[in-house]
Short mmCIF file of C-alpha atoms and ligand atoms in Angstrom, two decimals:
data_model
loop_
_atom_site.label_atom_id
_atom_site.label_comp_id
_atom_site.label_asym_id
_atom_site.label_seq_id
_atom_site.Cartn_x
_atom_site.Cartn_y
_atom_site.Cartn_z
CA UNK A 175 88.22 41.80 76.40
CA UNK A 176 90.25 40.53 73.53
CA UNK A 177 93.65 39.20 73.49
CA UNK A 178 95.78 41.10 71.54
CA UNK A 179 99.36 39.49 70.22
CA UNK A 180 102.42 41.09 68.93
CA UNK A 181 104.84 39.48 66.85
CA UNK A 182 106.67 38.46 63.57
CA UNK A 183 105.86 36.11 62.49
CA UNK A 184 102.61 36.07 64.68
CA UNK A 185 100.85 33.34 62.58
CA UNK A 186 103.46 30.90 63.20
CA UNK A 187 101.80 29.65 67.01
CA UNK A 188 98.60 30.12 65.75
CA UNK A 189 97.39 26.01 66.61
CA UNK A 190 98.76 26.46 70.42
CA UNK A 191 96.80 29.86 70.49
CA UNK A 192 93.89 28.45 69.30
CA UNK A 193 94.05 25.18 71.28
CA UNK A 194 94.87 27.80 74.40
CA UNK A 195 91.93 30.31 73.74
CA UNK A 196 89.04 27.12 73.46
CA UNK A 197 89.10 27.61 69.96
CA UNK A 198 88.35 24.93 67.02
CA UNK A 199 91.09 24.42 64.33
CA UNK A 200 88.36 25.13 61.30
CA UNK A 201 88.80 28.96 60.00
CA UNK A 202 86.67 30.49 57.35
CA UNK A 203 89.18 32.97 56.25
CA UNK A 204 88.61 36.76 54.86
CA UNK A 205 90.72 38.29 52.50
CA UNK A 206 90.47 40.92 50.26
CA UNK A 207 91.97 40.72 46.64
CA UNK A 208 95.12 42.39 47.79
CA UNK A 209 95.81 40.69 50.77
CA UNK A 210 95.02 37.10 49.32
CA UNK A 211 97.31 38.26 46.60
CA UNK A 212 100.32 40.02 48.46
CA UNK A 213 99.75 37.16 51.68
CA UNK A 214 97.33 34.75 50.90
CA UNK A 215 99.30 31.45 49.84
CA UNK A 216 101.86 31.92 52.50
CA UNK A 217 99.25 32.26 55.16
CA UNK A 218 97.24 29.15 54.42
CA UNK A 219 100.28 27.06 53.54
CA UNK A 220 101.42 27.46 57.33
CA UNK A 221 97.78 27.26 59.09
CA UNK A 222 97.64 24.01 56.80
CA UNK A 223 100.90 22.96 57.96
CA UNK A 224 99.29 23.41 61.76
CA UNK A 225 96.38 21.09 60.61
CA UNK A 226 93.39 23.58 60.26
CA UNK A 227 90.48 23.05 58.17
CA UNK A 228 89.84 25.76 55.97
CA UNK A 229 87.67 27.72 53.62
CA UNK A 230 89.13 30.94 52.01
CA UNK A 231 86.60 34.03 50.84
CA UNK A 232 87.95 37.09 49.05
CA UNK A 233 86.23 40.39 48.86
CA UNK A 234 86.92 43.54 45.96
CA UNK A 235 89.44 45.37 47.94
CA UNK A 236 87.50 49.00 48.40
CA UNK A 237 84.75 50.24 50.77
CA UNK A 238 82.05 49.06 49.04
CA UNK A 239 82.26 45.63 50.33
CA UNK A 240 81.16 46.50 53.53
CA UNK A 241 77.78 45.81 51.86
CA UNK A 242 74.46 44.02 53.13
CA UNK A 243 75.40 41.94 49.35
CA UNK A 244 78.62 41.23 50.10
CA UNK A 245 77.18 39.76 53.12
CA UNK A 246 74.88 37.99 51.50
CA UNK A 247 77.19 36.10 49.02
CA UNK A 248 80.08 35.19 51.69
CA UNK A 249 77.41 33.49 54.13
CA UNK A 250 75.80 31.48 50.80
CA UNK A 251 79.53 30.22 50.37
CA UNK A 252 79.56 28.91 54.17
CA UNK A 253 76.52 27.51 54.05
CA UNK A 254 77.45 25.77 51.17
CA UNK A 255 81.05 24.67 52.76
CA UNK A 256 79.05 23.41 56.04
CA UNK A 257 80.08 26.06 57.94
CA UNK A 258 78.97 25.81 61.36
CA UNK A 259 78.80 27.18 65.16
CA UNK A 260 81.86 24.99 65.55
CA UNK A 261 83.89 26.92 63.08
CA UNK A 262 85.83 30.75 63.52
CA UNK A 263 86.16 33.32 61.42
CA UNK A 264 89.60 34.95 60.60
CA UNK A 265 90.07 38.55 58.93
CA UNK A 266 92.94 39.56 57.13
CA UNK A 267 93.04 42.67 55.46
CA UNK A 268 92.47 46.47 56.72
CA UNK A 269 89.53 48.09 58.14
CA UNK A 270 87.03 46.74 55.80
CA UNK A 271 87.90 43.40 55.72
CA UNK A 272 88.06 43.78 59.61
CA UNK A 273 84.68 44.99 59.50
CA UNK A 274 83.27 42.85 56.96
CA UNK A 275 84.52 39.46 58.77
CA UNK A 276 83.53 40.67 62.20
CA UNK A 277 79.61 41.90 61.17
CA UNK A 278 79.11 38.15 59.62
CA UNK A 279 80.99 36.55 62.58
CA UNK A 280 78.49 38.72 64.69
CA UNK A 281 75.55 37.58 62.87
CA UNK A 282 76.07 33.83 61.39
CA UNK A 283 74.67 31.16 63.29
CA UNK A 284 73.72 34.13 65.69
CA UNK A 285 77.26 34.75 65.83
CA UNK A 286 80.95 32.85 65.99
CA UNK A 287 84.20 34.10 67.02
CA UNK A 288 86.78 36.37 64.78
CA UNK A 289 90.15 36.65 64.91
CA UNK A 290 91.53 39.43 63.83
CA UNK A 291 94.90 40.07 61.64
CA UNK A 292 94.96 43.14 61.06
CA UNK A 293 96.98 44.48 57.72
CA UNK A 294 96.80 48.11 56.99
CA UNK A 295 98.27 50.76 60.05
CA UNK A 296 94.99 51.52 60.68
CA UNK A 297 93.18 48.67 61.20
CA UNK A 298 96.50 47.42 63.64
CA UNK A 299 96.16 50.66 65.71
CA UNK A 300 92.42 50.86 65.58
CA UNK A 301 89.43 49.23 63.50
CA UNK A 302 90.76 45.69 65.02
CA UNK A 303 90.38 46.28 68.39
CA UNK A 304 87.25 47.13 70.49
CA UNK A 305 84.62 44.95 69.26
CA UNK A 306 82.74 47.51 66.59
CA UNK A 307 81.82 45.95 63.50
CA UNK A 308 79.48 47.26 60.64
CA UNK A 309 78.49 47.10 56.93
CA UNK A 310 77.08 50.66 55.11
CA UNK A 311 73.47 51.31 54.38
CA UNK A 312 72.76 53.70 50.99
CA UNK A 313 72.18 56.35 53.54
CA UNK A 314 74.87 56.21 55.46
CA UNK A 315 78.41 54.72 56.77
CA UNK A 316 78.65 51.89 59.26
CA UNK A 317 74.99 52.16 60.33
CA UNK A 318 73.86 48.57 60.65
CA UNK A 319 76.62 46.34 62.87
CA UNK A 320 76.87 44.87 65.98
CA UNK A 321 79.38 44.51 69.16
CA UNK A 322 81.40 41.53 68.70
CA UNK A 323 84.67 41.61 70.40
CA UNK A 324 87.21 39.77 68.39
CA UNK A 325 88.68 36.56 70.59
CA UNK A 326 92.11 37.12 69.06
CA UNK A 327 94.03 40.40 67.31
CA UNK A 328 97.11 39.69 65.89
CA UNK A 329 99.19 42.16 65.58
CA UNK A 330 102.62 41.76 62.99
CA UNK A 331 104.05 44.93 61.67
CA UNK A 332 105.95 43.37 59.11
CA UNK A 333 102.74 43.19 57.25
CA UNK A 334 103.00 46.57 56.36
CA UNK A 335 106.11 46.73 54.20
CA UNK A 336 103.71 46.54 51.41
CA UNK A 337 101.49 49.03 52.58
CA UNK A 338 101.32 52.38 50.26
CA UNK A 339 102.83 55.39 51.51
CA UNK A 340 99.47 57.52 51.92
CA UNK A 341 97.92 54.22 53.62
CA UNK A 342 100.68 55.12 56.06
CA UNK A 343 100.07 58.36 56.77
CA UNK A 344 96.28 57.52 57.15
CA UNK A 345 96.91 55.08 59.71
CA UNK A 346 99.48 56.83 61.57
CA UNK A 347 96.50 59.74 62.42
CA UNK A 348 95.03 57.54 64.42
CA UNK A 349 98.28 56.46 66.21
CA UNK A 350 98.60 60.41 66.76
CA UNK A 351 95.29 60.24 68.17
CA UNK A 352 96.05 58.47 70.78
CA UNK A 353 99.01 60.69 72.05
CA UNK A 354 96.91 63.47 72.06
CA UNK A 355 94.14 61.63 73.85
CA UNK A 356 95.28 59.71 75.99
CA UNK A 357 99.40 60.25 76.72
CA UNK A 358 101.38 63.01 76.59
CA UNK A 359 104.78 60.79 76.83
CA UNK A 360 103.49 58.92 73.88
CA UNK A 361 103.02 62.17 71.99
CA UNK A 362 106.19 63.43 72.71
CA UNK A 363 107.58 60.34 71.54
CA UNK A 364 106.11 60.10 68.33
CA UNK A 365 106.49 63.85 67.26
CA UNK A 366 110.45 62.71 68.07
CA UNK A 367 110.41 59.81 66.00
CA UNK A 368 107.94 60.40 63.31
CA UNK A 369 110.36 59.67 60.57
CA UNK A 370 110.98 56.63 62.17
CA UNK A 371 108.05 55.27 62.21
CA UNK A 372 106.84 56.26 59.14
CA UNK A 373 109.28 54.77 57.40
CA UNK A 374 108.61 51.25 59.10
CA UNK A 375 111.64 51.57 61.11
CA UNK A 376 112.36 49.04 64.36
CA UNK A 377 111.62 48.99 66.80
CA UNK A 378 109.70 52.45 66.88
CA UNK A 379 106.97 51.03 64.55
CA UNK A 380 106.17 48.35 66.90
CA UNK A 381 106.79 50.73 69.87
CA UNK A 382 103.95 52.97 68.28
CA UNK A 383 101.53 50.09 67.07
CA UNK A 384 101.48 47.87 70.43
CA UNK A 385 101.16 51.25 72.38
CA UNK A 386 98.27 52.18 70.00
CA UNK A 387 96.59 49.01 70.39
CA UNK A 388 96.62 48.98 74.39
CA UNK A 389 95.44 52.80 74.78
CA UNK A 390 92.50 51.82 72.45
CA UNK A 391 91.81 48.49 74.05
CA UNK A 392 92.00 49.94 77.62
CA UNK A 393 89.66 53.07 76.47
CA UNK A 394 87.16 50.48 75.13
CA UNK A 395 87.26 48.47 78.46
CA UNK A 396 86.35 51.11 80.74
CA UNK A 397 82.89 52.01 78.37
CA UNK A 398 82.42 49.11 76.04
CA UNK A 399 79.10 50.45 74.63
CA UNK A 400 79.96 53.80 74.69
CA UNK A 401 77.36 55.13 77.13
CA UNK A 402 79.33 56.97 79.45
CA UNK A 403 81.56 59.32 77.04
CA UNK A 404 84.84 57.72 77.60
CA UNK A 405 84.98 55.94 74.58
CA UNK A 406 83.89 58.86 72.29
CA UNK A 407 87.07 60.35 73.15
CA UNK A 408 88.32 58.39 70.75
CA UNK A 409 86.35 60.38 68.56
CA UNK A 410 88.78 63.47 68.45
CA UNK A 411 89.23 65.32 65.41
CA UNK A 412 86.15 62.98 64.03
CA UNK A 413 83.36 65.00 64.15
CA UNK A 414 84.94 67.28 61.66
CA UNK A 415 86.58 63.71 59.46
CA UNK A 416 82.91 62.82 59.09
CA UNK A 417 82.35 65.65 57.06
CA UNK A 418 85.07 65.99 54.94
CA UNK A 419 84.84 62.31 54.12
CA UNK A 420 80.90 62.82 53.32
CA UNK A 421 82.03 65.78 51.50
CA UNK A 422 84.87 63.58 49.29
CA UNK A 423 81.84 60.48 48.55
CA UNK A 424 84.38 58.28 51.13
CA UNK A 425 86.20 58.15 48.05
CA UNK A 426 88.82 60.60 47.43
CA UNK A 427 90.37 61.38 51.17
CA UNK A 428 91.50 58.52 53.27
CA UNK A 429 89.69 58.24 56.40
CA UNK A 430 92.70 59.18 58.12
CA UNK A 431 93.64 62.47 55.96
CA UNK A 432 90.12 63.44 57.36
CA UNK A 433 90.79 62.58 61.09
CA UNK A 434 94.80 64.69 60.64
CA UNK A 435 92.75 67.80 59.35
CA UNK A 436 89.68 67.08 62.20
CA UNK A 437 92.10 67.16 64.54
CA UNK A 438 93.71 70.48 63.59
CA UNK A 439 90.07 72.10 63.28
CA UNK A 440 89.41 69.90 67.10
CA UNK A 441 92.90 71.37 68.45
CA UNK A 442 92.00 75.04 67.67
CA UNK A 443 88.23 74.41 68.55
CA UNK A 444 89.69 73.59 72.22
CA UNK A 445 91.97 76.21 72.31
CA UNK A 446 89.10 79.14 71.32
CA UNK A 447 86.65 77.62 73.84
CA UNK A 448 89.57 77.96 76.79
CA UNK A 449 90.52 74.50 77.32
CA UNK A 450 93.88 74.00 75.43
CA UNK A 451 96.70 76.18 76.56
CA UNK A 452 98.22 78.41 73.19
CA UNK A 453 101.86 76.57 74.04
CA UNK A 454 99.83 72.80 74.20
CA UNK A 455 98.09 74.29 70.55
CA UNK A 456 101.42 75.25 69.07
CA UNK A 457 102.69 72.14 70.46
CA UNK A 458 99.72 69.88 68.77
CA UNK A 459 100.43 71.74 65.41
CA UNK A 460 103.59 70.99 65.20
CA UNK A 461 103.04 67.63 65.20
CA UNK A 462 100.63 67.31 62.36
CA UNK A 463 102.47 69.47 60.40
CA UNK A 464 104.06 66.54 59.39
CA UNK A 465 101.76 64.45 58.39
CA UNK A 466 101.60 64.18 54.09
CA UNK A 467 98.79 64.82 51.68
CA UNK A 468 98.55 63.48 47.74
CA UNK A 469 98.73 66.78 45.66
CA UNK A 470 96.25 68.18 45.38
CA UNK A 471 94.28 66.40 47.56
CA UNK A 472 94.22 68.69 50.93
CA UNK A 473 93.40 71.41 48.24
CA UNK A 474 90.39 69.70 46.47
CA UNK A 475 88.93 67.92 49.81
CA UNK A 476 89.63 70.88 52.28
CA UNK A 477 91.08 74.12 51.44
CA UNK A 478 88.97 74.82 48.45
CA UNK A 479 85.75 73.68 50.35
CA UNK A 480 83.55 76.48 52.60
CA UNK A 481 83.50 76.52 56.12
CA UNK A 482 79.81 76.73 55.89
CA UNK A 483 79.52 73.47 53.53
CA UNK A 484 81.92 71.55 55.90
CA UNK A 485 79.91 72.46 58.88
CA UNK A 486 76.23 71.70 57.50
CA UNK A 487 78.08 68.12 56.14
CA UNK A 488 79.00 67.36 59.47
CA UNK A 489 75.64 66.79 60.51
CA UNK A 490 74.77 63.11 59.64
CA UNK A 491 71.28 63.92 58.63
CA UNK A 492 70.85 67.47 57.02
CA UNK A 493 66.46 67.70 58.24
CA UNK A 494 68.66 67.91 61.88
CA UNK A 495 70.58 70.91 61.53
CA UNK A 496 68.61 72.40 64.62
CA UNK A 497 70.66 69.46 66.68
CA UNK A 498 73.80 70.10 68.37
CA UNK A 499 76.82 68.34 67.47
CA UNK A 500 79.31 66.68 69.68
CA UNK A 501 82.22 67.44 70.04
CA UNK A 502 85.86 65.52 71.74
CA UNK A 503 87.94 68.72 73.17
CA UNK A 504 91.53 68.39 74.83
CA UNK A 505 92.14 70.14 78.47
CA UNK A 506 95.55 69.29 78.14
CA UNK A 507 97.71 67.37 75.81
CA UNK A 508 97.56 63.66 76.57
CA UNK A 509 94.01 64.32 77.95
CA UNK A 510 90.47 64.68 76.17
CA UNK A 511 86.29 64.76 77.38
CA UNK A 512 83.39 64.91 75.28
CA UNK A 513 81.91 68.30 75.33
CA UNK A 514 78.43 67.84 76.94
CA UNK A 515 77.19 71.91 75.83
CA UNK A 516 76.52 72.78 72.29
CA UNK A 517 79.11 74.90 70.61
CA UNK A 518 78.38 78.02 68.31
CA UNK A 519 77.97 77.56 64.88
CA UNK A 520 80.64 80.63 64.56
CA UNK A 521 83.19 79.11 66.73
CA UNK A 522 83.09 75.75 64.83
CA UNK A 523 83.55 78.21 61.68
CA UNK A 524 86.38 80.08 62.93
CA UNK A 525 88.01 76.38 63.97
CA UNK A 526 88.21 75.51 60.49
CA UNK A 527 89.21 78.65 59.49
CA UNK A 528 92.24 78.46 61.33
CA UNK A 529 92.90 75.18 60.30
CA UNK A 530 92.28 76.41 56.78
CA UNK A 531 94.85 79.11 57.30
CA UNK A 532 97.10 76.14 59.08
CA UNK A 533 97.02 74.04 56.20
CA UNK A 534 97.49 76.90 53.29
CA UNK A 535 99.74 79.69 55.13
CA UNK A 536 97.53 82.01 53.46
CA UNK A 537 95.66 84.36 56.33
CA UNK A 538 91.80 84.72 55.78
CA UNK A 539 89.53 86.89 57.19
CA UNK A 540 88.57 86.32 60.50
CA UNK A 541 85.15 86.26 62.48
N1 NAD B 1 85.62 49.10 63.65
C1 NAD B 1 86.25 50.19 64.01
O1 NAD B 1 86.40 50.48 65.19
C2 NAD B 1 86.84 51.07 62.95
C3 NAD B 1 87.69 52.13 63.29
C4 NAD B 1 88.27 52.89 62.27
C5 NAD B 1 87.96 52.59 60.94
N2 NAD B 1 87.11 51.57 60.64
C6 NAD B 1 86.79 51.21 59.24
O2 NAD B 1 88.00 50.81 58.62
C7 NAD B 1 87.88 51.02 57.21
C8 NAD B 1 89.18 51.61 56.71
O3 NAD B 1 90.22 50.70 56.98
P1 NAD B 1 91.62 50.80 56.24
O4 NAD B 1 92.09 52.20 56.25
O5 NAD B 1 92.48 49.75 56.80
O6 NAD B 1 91.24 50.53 54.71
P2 NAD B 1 91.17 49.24 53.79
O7 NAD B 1 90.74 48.04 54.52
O8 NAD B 1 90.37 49.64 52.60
O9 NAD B 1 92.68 49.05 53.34
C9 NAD B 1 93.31 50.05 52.56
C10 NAD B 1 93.96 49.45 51.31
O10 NAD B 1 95.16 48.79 51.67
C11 NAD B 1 95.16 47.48 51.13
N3 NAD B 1 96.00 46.65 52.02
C12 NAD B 1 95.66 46.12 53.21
N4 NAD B 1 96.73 45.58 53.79
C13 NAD B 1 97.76 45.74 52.94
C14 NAD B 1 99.14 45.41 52.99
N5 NAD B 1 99.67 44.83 54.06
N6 NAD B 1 99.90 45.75 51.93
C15 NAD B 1 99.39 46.38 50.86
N7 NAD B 1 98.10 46.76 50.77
C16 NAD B 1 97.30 46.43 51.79
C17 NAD B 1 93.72 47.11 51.05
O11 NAD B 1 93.52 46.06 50.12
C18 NAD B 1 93.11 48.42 50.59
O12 NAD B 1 93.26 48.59 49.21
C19 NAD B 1 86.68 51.92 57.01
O13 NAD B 1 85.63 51.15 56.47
C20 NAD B 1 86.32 52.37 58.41
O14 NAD B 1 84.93 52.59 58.58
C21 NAD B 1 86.55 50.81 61.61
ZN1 ZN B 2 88.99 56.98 63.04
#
């Protein structure tokens, strides 16, 4: 599996680590226009100052440069730098540069290693560990990518004192996942210091992002390929995201808004089907309660949208409505399993009615 390091400033061993880990001091580094802006300068003044060679490529910060062209371009401008097998690949930036740098890592010169530093909450607590990397087709999100576990993650918090307040929120879903996934103590702790960590506050940030990072990193080690089920349980509240985020163009909701409502609609869903104890729901609801939405937002991207059209969007190809979705479910706070039986349409309904109801603290009809 990958190394993962946490620090502040974690750049500033980066030679040793490198020299440690068998790796070569040339870096074709990824940025995106923010984080070559906000971080760029600083960064390759000190990797200079360590004596690496290297070549600097910067993406449009936004989704669609997870793109076959954006491909394209970057590996004309290492081909044209001499880029070779002997050379790594370092991503800084959220999810999509994370993404971006680790599909043409996977795929140039049939594939060289990426380092990961992750910048966004998100990408810290999630998209940088485990290996999955991807560009979009037309037709659909993250379809074309490969397995390419990163050699390196480097983890600093202090990278996110820039980061906007709903980029925040987004990423701290997926922290949240985790809890309710995989650790009930964990849970407990962050629905205590929420605030806390929201606000960037030490040492409960770090507290929240290292624990993140090892819960993902050990889920992904026990089913790397995700064949057995363990590692779709890190899925929960997703199949329900997917959706909404279809629904909003994966434009207009952060992927994390998505996953905090998927997991209300997933938390009720478990309850209704007998899993999740009423106190364990109340419990679960509490905690997201917190979580913030734009205005308007939750209204435009959930509450004013039908069950019905959520549901049929959560298929990822419309001609399959006939097959059965899947679906992460908790027994228990702190513990989740992939459903293996197919779940009435009406019970999926009534979960996002409830959440619906959650979200508005209006009542609606029920089922
Ligand atoms: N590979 C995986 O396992 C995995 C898991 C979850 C999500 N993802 C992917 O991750 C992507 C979303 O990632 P994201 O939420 O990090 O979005 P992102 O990469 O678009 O970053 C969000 C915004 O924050 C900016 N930013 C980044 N770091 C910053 C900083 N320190 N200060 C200020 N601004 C900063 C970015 O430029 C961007 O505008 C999606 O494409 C999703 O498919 C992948
Ligand atoms: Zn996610």
């Amino acid at each position: 599996m990958s190394t993962i390091i946490v620090g502040t400033p974690v750049v500033a061993g980066l030679g040793e680590l490198f020299i440690t880990h068998g790796l070569s001091k040339k870096v074709v580094v990824l940025f995106d226009e923010h984080t070559r802006k906000l971080y760029g300068d600083e960064l390759l003044k000190t990797l200079a100052h360590q004596g690496f060679q290297l070549k600097e490529l910067v993406v449009p910060a936004r989704e669609a440069s997870k793109s076959f062209s954006a491909a394209y371009r970057l590996y004309g401008s290492m081909i044209e730098a001499d880029v070779d097998r002997s050379w790594n690949l370092l991503a800084v930036g959220g999810g999509v540069v994370g993404d971006l740098g680790g599909f043409i890592a996977a795929s140039y010169y049939r594939g060289i290693p990426v380092i990961q530093l992750p910048t966004t909450l998100l990408a810290m607590s999630d998209s940088s560990i485990g290996g999955k990397v991807a560009i979009n087709h037309p037709l659909g999100k993250n379809l074309i990518g490969f397995f390419h576990l990163p050699e390196l993650v480097l983890i600093d918090p202090s990278y996110l004192k820039t980061l906007p307040q709903r980029e925040i929120y987004s990423g701290m879903s997926e922290v949240v996942k985790y809890g309710f996934i995989a650790d009930e103590t964990f849970l407990s702790f962050l629905d205590l210091h929420f605030k806390e960590i929201t606000e960037l506050q030490e040492p409960w940030l770090t507290e929240a992002v290292t624990k993140s990072a090892f819960i993902k990193e050990d889920v992904v080690e026990k089913d790397f390929r995700e064949t057995s089920g363990v590692r779709a349980t890190l899925n929960f509240g997703h199949t329900f995201a997917h959706g909404l985020e279809k629904l909003a163009e994966y434009r207009h909701l952060r992927h994390g808004e998505a996953v905090t409502i998927g997991m209300v609609c997933a938390l009720f869903l478990s309850h209704n089907l007998g899993y999740l104890e009423r106190i364990s729901l109340e419990r679960g609801l509490s905690l997201l309660k917190k979580f913030r939405f734009p205005r308007g937002v939750l209204k435009r991207r959930f509450l004013d949208i039908e069950s019905e059209v959520l549901l049929e969007n959560m298929f990822s190809d419309k001609k399959k409505l006939d097959k059965k979705l899947r679906f992460v479910l908790l027994k228990t706070l702190g513990e989740a399993f992939l459903l293996d039986e197919n779940v009435e349409n009406n019970a999926v309904l009534s979960a996002i009615d409830e959440a619906r109801t959650f979200f508005s603290g209006k009542s609606v009809h029920s089922r």
